[in-house]
CSV table of N, CA and C in Angstrom, one decimal:
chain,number,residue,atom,x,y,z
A,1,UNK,N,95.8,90.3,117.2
A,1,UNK,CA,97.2,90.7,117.3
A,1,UNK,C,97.5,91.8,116.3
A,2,UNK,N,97.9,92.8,117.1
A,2,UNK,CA,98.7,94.3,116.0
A,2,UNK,C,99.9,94.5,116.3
A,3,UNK,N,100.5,95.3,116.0
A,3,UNK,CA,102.1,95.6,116.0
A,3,UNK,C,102.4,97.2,114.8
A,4,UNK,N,103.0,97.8,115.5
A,4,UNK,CA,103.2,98.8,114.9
A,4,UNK,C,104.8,98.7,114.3
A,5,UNK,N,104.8,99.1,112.7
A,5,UNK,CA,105.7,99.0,112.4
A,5,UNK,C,106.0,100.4,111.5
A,6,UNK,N,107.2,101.2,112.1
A,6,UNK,CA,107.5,102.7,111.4
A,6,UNK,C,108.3,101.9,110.3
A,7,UNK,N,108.0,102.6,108.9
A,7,UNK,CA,108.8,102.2,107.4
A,7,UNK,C,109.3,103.5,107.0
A,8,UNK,N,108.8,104.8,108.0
A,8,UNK,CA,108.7,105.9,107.3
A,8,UNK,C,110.8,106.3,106.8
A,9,UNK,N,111.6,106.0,107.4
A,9,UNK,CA,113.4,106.5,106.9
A,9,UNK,C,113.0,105.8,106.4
A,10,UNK,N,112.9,103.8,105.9
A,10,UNK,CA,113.6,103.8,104.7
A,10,UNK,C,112.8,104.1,103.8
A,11,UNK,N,111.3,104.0,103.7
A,11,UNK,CA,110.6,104.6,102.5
A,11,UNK,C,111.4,106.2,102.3
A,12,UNK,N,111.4,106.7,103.2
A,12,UNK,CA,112.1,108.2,102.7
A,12,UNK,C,113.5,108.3,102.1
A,13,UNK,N,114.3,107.0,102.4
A,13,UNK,CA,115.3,106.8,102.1
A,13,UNK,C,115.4,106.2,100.5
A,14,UNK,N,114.5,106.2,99.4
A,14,UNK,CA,114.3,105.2,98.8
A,14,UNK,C,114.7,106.8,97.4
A,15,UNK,N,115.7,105.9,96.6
A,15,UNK,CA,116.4,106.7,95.7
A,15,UNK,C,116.0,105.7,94.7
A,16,UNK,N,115.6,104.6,94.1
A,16,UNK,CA,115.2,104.0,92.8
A,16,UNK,C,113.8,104.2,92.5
A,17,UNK,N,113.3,104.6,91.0
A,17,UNK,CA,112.1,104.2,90.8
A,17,UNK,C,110.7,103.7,91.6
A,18,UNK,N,110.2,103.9,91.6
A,18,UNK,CA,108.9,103.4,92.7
A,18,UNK,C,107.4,103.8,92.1
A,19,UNK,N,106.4,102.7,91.5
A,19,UNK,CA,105.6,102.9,90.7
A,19,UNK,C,104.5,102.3,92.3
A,20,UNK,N,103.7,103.0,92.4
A,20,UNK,CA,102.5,103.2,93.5
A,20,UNK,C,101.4,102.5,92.5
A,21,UNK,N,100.7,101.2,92.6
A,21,UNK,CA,99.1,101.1,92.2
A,21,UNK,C,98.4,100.6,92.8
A,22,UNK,N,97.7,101.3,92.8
A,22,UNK,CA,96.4,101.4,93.9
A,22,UNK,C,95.0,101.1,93.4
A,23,UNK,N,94.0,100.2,93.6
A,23,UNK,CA,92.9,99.9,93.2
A,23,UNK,C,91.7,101.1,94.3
A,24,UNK,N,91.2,101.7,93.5
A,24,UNK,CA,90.3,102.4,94.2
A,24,UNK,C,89.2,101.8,94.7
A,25,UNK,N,89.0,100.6,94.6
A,25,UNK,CA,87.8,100.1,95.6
A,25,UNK,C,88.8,99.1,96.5
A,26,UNK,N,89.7,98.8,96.6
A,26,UNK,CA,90.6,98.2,97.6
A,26,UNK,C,90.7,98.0,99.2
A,27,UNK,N,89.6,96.9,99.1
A,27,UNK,CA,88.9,96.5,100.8
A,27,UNK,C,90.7,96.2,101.5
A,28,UNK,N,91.6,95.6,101.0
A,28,UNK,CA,92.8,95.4,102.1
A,28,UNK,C,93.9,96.6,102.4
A,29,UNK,N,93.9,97.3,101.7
A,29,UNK,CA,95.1,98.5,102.0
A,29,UNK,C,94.4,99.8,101.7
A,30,UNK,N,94.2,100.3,102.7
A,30,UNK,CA,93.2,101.8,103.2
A,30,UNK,C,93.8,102.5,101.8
A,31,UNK,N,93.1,103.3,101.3
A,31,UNK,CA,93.4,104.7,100.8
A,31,UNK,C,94.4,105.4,101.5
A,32,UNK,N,94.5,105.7,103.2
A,32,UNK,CA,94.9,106.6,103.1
A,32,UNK,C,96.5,105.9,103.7
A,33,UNK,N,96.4,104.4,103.7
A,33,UNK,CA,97.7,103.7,103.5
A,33,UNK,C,99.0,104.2,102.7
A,34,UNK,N,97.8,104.0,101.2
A,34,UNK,CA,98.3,104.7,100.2
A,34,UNK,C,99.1,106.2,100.3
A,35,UNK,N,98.1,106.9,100.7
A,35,UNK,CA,98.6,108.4,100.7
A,35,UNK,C,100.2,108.8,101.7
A,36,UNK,N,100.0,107.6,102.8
A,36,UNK,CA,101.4,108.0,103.1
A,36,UNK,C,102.3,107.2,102.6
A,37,UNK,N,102.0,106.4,101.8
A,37,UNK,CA,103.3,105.7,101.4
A,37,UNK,C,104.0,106.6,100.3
A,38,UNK,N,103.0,106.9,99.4
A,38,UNK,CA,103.5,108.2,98.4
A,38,UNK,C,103.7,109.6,99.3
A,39,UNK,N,103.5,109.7,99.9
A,39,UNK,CA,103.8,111.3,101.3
A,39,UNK,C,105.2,111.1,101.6
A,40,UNK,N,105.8,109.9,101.8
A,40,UNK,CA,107.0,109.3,102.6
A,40,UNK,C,108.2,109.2,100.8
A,41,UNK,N,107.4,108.7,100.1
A,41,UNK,CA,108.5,108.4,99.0
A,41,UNK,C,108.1,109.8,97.5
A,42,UNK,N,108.8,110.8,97.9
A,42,UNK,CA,108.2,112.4,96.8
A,42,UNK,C,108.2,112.4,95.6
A,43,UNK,N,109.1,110.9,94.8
A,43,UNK,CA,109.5,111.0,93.7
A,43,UNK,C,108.3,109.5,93.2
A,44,UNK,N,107.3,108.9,93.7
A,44,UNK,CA,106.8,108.0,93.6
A,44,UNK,C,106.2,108.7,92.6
A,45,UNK,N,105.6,107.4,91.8
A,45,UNK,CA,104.5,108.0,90.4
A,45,UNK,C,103.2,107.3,91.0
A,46,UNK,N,101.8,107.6,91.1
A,46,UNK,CA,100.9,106.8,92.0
A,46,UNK,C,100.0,106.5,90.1
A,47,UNK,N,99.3,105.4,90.4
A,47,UNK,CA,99.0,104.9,89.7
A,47,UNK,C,97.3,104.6,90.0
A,48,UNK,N,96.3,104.7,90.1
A,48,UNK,CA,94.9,105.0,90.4
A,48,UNK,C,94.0,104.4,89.6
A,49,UNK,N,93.6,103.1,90.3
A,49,UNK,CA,92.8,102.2,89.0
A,49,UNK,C,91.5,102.7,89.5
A,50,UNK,N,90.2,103.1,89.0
A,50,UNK,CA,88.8,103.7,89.3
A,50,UNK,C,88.1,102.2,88.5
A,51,UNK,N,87.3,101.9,89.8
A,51,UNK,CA,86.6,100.9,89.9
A,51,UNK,C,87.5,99.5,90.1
A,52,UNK,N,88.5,99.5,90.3
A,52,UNK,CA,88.9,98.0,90.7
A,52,UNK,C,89.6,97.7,91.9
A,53,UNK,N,89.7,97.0,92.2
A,53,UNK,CA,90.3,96.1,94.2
A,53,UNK,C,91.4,96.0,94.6
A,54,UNK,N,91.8,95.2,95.0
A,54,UNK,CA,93.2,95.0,95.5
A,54,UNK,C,93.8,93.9,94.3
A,55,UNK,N,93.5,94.0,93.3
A,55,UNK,CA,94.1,93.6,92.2
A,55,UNK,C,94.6,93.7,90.9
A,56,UNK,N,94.8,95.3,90.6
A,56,UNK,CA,94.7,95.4,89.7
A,56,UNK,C,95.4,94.7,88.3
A,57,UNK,N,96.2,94.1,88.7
A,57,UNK,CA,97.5,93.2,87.5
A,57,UNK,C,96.1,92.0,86.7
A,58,UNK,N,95.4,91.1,88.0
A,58,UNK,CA,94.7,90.4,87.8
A,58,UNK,C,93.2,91.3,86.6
A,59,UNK,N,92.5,92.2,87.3
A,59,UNK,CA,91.6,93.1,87.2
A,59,UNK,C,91.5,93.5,86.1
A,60,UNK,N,92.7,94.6,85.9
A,60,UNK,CA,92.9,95.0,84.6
A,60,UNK,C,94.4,95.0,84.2
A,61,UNK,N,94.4,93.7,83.7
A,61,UNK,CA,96.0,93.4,83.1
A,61,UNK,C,96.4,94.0,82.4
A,62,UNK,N,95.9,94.4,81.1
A,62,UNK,CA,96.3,95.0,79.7
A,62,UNK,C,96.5,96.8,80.6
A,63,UNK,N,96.1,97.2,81.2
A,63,UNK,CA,96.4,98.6,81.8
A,63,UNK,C,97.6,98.5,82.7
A,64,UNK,N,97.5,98.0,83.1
A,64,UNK,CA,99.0,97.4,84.6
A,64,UNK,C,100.0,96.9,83.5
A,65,UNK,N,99.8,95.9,83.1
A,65,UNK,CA,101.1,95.8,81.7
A,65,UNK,C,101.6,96.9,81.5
A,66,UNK,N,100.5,97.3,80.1
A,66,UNK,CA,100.8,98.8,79.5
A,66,UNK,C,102.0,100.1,80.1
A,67,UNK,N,101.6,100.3,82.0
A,67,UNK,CA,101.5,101.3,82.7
A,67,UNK,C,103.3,100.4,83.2
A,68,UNK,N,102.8,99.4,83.5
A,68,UNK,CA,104.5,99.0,84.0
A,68,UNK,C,105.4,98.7,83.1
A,69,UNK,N,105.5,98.8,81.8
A,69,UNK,CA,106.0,98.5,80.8
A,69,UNK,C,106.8,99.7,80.8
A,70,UNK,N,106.0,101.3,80.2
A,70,UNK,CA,106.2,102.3,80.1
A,70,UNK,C,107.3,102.4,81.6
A,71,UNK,N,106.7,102.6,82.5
A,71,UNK,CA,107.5,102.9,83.9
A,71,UNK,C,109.1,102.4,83.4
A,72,UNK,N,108.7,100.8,83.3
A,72,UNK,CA,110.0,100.3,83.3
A,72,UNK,C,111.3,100.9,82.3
A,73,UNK,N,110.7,100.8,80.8
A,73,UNK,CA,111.4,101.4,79.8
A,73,UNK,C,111.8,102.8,80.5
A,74,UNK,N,110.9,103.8,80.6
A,74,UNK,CA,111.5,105.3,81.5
A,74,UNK,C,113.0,104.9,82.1
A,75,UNK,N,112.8,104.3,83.2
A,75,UNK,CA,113.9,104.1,83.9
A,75,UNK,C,114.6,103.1,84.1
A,76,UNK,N,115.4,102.4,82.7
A,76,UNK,CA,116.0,101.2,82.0
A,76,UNK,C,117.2,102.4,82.1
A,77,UNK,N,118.5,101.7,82.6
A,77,UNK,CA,119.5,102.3,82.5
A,77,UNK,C,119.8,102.6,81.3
C-alpha cells in the first residue's frame, strides 16, 4: 500500500525555525527525501551526520544535543 502525499505549501509555508538532521547512512528516509524537504523550506539549517543512520539523537547524542541546544538558544525569543 502507497499513497502520495504533497507537503510541498505547507513546508513552503513554514515561517519558524526548522533544524533538518539527517544521518548519512540512513536506510529509512532517502537522501534525496531530505533534499526536497530543505528545497521546499529556504530558511532550513540542514544538519549532516557522516557515518550515522536514522538516528542520530541515539548515535551521536553529545553532537545532536550540542547542535540543538545552539539552534534553540539562536532562536529563543
Amino acid at each position: 500500500v502507497s499513497r502520495t502525499i504533497d507537503r510541498d505549501a505547507m513546508l513552503q509555508a513554514l515561517t519558524l525555525p526548522v533544524l533538518v538532521t539527517e544521518g548519512e547512512k540512513d536506510d529509512l528516509v532517502l537522501a534525496s527525501h531530505t533534499a526536497h524537504i530543505l528545497s521546499c523550506i529556504a530558511h532550513a539549517k540542514h544538519s549532516l551526520y557522516a557515518g550515522i543512520g536514522h538516528a542520530p539523537p541515539f548515535e551521536d547524542p553529545e553532537r545532536f544535543n550540542r547542535e540543538l541546544a545552539a539552534f534553540a538558544r539562536q532562536h529563543a525569543g
